[in-house]
mmCIF file of C-alpha atoms in Angstrom:
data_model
loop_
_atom_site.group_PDB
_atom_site.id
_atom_site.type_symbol
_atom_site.label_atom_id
_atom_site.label_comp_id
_atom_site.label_asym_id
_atom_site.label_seq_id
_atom_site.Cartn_x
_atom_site.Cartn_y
_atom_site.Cartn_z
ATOM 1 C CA UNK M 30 0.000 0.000 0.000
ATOM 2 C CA UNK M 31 2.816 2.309 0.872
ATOM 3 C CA UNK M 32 4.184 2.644 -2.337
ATOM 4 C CA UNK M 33 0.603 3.800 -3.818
ATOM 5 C CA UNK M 34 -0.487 5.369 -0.641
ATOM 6 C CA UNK M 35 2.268 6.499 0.872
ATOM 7 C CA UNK M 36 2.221 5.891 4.948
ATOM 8 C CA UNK M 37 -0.812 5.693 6.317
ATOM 9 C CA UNK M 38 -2.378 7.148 9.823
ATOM 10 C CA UNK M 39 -4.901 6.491 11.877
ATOM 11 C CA UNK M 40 -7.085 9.620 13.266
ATOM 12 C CA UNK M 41 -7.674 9.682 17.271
ATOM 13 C CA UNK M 42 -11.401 8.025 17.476
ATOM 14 C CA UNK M 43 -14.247 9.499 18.452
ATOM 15 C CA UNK M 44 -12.420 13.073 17.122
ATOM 16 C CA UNK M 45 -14.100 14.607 14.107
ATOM 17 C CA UNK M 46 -11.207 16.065 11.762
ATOM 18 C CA UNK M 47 -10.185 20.064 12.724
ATOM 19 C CA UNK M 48 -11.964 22.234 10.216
ATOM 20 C CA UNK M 49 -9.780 22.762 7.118
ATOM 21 C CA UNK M 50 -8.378 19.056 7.670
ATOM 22 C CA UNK M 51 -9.845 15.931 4.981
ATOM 23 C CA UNK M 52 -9.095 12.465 6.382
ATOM 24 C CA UNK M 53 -9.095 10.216 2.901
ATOM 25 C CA UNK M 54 -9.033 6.616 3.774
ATOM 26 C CA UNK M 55 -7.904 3.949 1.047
ATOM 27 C CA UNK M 56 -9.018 0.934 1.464
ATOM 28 C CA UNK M 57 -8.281 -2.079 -0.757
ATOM 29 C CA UNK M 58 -11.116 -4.043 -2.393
ATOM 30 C CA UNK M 59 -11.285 -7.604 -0.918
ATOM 31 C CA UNK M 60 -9.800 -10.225 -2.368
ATOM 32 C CA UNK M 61 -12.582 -12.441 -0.222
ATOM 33 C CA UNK M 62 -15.603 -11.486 1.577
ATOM 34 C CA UNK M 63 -15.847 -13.757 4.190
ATOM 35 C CA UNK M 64 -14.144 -10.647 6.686
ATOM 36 C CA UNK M 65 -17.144 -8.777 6.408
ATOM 37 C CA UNK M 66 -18.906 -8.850 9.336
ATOM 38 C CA UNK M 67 -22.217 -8.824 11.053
ATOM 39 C CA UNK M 68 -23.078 -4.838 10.466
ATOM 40 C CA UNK M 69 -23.648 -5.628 6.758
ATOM 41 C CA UNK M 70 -27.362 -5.513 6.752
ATOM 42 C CA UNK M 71 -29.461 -8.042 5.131
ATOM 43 C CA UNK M 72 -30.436 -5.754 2.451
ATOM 44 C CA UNK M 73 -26.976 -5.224 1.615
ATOM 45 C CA UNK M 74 -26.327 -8.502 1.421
ATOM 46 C CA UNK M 75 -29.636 -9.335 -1.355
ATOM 47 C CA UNK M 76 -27.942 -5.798 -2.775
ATOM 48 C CA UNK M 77 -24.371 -7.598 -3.225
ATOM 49 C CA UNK M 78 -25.876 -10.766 -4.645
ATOM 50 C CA UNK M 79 -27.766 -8.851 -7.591
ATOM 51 C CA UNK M 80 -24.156 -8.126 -9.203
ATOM 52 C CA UNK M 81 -23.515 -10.506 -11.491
ATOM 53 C CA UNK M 82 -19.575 -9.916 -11.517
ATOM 54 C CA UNK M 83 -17.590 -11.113 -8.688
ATOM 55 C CA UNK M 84 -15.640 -8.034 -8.790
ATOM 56 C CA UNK M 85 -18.783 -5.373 -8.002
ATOM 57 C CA UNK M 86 -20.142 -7.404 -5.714
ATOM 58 C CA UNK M 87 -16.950 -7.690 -3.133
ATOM 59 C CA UNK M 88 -16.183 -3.622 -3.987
ATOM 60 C CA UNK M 89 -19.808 -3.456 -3.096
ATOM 61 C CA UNK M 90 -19.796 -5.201 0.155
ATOM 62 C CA UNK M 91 -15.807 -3.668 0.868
ATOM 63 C CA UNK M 92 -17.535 -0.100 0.626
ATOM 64 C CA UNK M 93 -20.248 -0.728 2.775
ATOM 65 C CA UNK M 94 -18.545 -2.356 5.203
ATOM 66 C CA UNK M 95 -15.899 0.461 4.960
ATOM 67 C CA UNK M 96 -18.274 3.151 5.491
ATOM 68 C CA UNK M 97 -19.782 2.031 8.754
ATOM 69 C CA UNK M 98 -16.541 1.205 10.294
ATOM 70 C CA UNK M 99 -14.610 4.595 9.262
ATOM 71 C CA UNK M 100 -17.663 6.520 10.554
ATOM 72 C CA UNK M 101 -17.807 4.696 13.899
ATOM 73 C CA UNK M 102 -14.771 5.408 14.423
ATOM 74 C CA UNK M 103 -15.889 9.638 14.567
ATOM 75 C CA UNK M 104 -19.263 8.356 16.246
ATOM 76 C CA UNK M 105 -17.839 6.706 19.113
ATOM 77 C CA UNK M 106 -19.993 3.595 18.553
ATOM 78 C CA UNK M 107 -20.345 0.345 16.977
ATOM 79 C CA UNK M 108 -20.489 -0.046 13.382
ATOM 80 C CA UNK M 109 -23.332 -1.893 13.678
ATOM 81 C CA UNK M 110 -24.960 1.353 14.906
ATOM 82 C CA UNK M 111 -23.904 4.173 12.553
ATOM 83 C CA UNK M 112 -27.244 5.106 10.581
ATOM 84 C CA UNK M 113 -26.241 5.776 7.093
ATOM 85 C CA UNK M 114 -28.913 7.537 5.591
ATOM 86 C CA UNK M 115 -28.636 7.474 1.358
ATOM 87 C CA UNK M 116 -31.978 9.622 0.515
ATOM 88 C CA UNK M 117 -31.737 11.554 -3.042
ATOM 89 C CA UNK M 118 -31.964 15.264 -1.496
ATOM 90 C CA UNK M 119 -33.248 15.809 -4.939
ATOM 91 C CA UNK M 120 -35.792 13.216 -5.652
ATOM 92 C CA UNK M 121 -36.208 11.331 -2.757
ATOM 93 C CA UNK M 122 -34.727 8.282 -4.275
ATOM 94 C CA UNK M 123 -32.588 5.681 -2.558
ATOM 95 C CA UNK M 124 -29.077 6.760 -4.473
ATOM 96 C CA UNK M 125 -28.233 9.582 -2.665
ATOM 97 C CA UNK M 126 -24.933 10.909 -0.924
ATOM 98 C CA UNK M 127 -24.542 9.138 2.034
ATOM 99 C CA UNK M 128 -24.875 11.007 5.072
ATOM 100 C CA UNK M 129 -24.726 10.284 8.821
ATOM 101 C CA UNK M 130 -25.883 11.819 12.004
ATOM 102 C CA UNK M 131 -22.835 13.768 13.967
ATOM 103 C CA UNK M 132 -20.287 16.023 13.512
ATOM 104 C CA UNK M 133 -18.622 14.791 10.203
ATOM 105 C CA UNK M 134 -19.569 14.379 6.582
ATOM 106 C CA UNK M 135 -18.432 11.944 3.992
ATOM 107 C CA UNK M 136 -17.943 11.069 0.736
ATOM 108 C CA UNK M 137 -17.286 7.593 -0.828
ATOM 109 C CA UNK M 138 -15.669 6.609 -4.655
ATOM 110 C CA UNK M 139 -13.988 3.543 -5.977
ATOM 111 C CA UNK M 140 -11.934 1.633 -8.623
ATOM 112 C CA UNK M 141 -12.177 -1.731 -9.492
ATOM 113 C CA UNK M 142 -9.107 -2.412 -7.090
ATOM 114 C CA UNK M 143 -9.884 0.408 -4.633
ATOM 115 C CA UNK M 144 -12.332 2.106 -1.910
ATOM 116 C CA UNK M 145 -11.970 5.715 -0.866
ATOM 117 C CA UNK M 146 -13.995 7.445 2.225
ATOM 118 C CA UNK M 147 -12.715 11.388 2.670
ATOM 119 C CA UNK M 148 -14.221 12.986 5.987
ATOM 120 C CA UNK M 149 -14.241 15.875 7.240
ATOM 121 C CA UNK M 150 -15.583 17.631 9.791
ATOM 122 C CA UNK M 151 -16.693 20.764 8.730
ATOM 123 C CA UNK M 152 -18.758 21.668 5.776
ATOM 124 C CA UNK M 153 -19.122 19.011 2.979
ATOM 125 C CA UNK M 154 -16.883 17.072 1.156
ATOM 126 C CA UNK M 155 -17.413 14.994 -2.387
ATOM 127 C CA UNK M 156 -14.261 12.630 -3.823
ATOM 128 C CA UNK M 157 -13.774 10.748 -7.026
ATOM 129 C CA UNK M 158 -11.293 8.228 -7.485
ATOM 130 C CA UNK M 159 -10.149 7.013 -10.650
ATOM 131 C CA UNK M 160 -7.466 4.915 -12.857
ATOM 132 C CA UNK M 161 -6.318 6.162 -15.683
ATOM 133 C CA UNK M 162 -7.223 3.011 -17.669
ATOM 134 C CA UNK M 163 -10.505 3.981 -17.712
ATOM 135 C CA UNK M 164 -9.617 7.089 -19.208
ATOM 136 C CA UNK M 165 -8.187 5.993 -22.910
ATOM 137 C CA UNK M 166 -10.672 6.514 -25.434
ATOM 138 C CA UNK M 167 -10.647 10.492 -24.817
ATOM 139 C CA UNK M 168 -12.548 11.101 -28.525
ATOM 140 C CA UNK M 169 -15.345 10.123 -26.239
ATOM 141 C CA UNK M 170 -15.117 12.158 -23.268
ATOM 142 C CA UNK M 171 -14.213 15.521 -24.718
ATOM 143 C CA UNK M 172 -17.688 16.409 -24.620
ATOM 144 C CA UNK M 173 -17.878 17.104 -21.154
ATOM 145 C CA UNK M 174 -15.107 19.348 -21.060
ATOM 146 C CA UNK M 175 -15.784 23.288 -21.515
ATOM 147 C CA UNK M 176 -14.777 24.944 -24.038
ATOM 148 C CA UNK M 177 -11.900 26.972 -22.400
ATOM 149 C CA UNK M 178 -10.836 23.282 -21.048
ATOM 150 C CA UNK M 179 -11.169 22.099 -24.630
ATOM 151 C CA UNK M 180 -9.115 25.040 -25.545
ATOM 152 C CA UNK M 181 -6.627 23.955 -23.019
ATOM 153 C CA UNK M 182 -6.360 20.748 -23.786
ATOM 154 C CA UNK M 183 -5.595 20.782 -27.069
ATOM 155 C CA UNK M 184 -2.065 22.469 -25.904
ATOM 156 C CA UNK M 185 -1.655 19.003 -23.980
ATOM 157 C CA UNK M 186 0.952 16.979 -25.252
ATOM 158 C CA UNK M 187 -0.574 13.568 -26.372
ATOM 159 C CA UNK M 188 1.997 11.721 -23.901
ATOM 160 C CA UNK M 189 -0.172 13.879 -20.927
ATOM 161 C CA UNK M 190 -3.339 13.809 -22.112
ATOM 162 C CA UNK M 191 -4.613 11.004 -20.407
ATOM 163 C CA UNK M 192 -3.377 12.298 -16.893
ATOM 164 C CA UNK M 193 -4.601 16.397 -17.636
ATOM 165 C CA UNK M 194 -8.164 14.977 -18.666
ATOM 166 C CA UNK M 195 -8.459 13.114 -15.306
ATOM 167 C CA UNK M 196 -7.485 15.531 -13.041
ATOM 168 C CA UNK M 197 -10.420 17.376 -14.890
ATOM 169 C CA UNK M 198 -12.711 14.614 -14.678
ATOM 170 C CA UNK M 199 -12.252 13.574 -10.691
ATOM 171 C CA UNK M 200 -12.428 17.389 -9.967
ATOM 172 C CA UNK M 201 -15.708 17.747 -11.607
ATOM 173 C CA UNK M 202 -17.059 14.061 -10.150
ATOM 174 C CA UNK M 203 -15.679 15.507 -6.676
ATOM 175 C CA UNK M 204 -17.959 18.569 -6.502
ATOM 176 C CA UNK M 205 -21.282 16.838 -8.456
ATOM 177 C CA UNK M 206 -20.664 14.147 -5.362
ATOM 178 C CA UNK M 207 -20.667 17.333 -2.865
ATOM 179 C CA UNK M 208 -23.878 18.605 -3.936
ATOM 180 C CA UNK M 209 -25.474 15.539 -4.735
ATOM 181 C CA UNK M 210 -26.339 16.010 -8.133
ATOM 182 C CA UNK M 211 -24.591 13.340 -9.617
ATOM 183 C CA UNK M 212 -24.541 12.971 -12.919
ATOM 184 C CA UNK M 213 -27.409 14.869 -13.577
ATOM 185 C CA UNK M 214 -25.738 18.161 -14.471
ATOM 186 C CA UNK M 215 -23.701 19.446 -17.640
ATOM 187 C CA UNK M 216 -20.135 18.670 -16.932
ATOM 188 C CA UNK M 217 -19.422 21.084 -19.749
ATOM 189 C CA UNK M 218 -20.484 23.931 -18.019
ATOM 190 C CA UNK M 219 -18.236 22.859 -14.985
ATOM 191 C CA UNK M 220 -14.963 24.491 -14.973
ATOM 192 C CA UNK M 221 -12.693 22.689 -12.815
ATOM 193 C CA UNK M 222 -9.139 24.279 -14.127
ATOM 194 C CA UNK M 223 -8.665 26.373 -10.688
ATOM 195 C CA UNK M 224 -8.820 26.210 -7.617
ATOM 196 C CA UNK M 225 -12.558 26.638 -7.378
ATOM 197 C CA UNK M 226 -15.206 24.785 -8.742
ATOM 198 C CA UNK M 227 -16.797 27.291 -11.794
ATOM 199 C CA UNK M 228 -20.399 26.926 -12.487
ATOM 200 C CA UNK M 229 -22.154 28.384 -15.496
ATOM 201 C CA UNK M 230 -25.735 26.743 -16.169
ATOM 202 C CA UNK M 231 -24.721 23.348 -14.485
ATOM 203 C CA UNK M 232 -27.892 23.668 -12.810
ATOM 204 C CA UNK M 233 -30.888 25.301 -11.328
ATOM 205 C CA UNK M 234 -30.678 24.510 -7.758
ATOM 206 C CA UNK M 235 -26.715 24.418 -7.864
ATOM 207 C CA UNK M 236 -25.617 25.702 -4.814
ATOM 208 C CA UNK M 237 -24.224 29.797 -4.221
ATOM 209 C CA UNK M 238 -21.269 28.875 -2.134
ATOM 210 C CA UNK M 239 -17.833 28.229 -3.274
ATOM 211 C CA UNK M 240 -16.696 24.625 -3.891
ATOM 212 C CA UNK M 241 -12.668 24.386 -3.559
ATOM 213 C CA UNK M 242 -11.066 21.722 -5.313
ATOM 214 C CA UNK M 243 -7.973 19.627 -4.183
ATOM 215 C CA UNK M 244 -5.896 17.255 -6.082
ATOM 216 C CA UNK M 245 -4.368 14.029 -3.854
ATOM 217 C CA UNK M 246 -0.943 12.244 -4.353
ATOM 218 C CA UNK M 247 -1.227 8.698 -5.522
ATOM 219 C CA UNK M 248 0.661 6.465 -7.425
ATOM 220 C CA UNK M 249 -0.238 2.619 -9.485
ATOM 221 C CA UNK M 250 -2.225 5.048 -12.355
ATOM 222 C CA UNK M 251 -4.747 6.521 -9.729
ATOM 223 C CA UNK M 252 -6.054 10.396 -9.915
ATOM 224 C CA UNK M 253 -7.587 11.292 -6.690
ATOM 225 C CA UNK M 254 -9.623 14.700 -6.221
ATOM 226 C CA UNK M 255 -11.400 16.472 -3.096
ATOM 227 C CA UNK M 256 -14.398 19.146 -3.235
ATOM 228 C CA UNK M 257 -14.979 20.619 -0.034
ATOM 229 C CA UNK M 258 -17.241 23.451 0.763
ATOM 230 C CA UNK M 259 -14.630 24.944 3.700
ATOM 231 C CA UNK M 260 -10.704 25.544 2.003
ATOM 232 C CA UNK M 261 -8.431 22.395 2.589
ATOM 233 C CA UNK M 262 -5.187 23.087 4.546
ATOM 234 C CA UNK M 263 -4.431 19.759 5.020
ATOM 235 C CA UNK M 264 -4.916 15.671 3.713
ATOM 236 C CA UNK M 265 -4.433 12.914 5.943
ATOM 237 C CA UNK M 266 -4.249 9.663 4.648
ATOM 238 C CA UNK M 267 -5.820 7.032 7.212
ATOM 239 C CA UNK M 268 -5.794 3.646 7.099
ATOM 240 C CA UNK M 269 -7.422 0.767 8.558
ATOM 241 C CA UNK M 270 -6.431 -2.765 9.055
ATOM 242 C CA UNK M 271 -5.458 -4.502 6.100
ATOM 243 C CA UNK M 272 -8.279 -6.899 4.454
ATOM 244 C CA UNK M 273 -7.696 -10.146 2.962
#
């Protein structure tokens, strides 16, 4: 892990991060499922067994299982007891952010290989984690670029194409994950080049408040990016015990 990753920490428990502070926890997909333990809910478990490849069902279960245990840790309780409440804000659907009760909010992504959780514990947070193979047929994706990023990246040197696009692309998944819209917005009115998250028709009921965007160290081809509503001073990467 350390040579993706870098060292790892882990946070004091029951201490909700210092405003200006993102705790971003990798945790590896596992390679069995039989660790997961009792606070994966029955649902979850009919949930997991819908996925017809192996692969989504045990990044499935490992985020789950992830979630509850990273936010008990800020809780002070059981995993078993953290409430994780995924209602659309939007639409009242199932598929929203997920959100628990306390002093902290997080934000969940993943790769085929790997689970990330950021937390923080003031404001909001959204993060987007992604590998750069899924990023090679670019002809495709230019669309949801704006045009001054289109202008941009043009001046990209085909070597560095693939890594400038996804810097884009997490940074605009990172802040559609902090407002909860999702997908449901025009990425190519989304301006993600700065430090701030620029919005220009994205949405009616996008939010007024500045979204400031964060790029995260990693190596093995991943792009990591943070959207926080409250200025980042500081990551720390977390970890939890390994999985198996």
């Amino acid at each position: 892990m350390d040579e993706i990753w870098g060292e790892l920490a882990v946070p004091d428990a029951a201490s909700a991060p210092p405003a200006g502070v993102c705790h971003l926890w990798p945790i590896p997909v596992a390679a069995r499922t039989s660790w997961i333990s009792d606070w994966i809910s029955d649902e979850e478990r009919a949930q997991a067994d819908r996925f017809l490849a192996e692969h989504a069902r045990r990044t499935f279960l490992t985020s789950r299982s992830a979630q509850r245990e990273v936010a008990a840790r800020y809780l002070g309780v059981r995993p078993d007891a953290v409430p994780i409440d995924r209602t659309c804000r939007r639409c009242g659907g199932p598929h929203g952010r997920p959100t628990v009760p306390g002093p902290i909010d997080l934000s969940v992504s993943h790769t085929r290989e790997w689970v990330v959780l950021a937390v923080v514990g003031a404001g909001r947070v959204g993060v987007d984690l992604e590998h750069e193979a899924t990023a090679r047929d670019l002809d495709s994706l230019i669309g949801t670029l704006t045009a001054a990023e289109r202008a941009e990246f043009a001046e990209v040197p085909p070597p560095d194409q693939v890594g400038w696009f996804l810097r884009r692309w997490t940074r605009k998944e990172a802040a559609v994950k902090l407002t909860g819209h999702g997908l449901a917005v025009r990425f190519d009115a989304l301006d993600t080049r700065g430090a701030l998250a620029i919005a220009d028709g994205v949405a009616p009921d996008w939010p007024t408040e500045d979204i400031h965007l964060t790029d995260v160290r990693a190596g093995g081809g991943l792009v990591v990016a943070l959207a926080t509503t409250v200025p980042l001073r500081s990551v720390l990467l977390s970890g939890l015990s390994a999985r198996s």
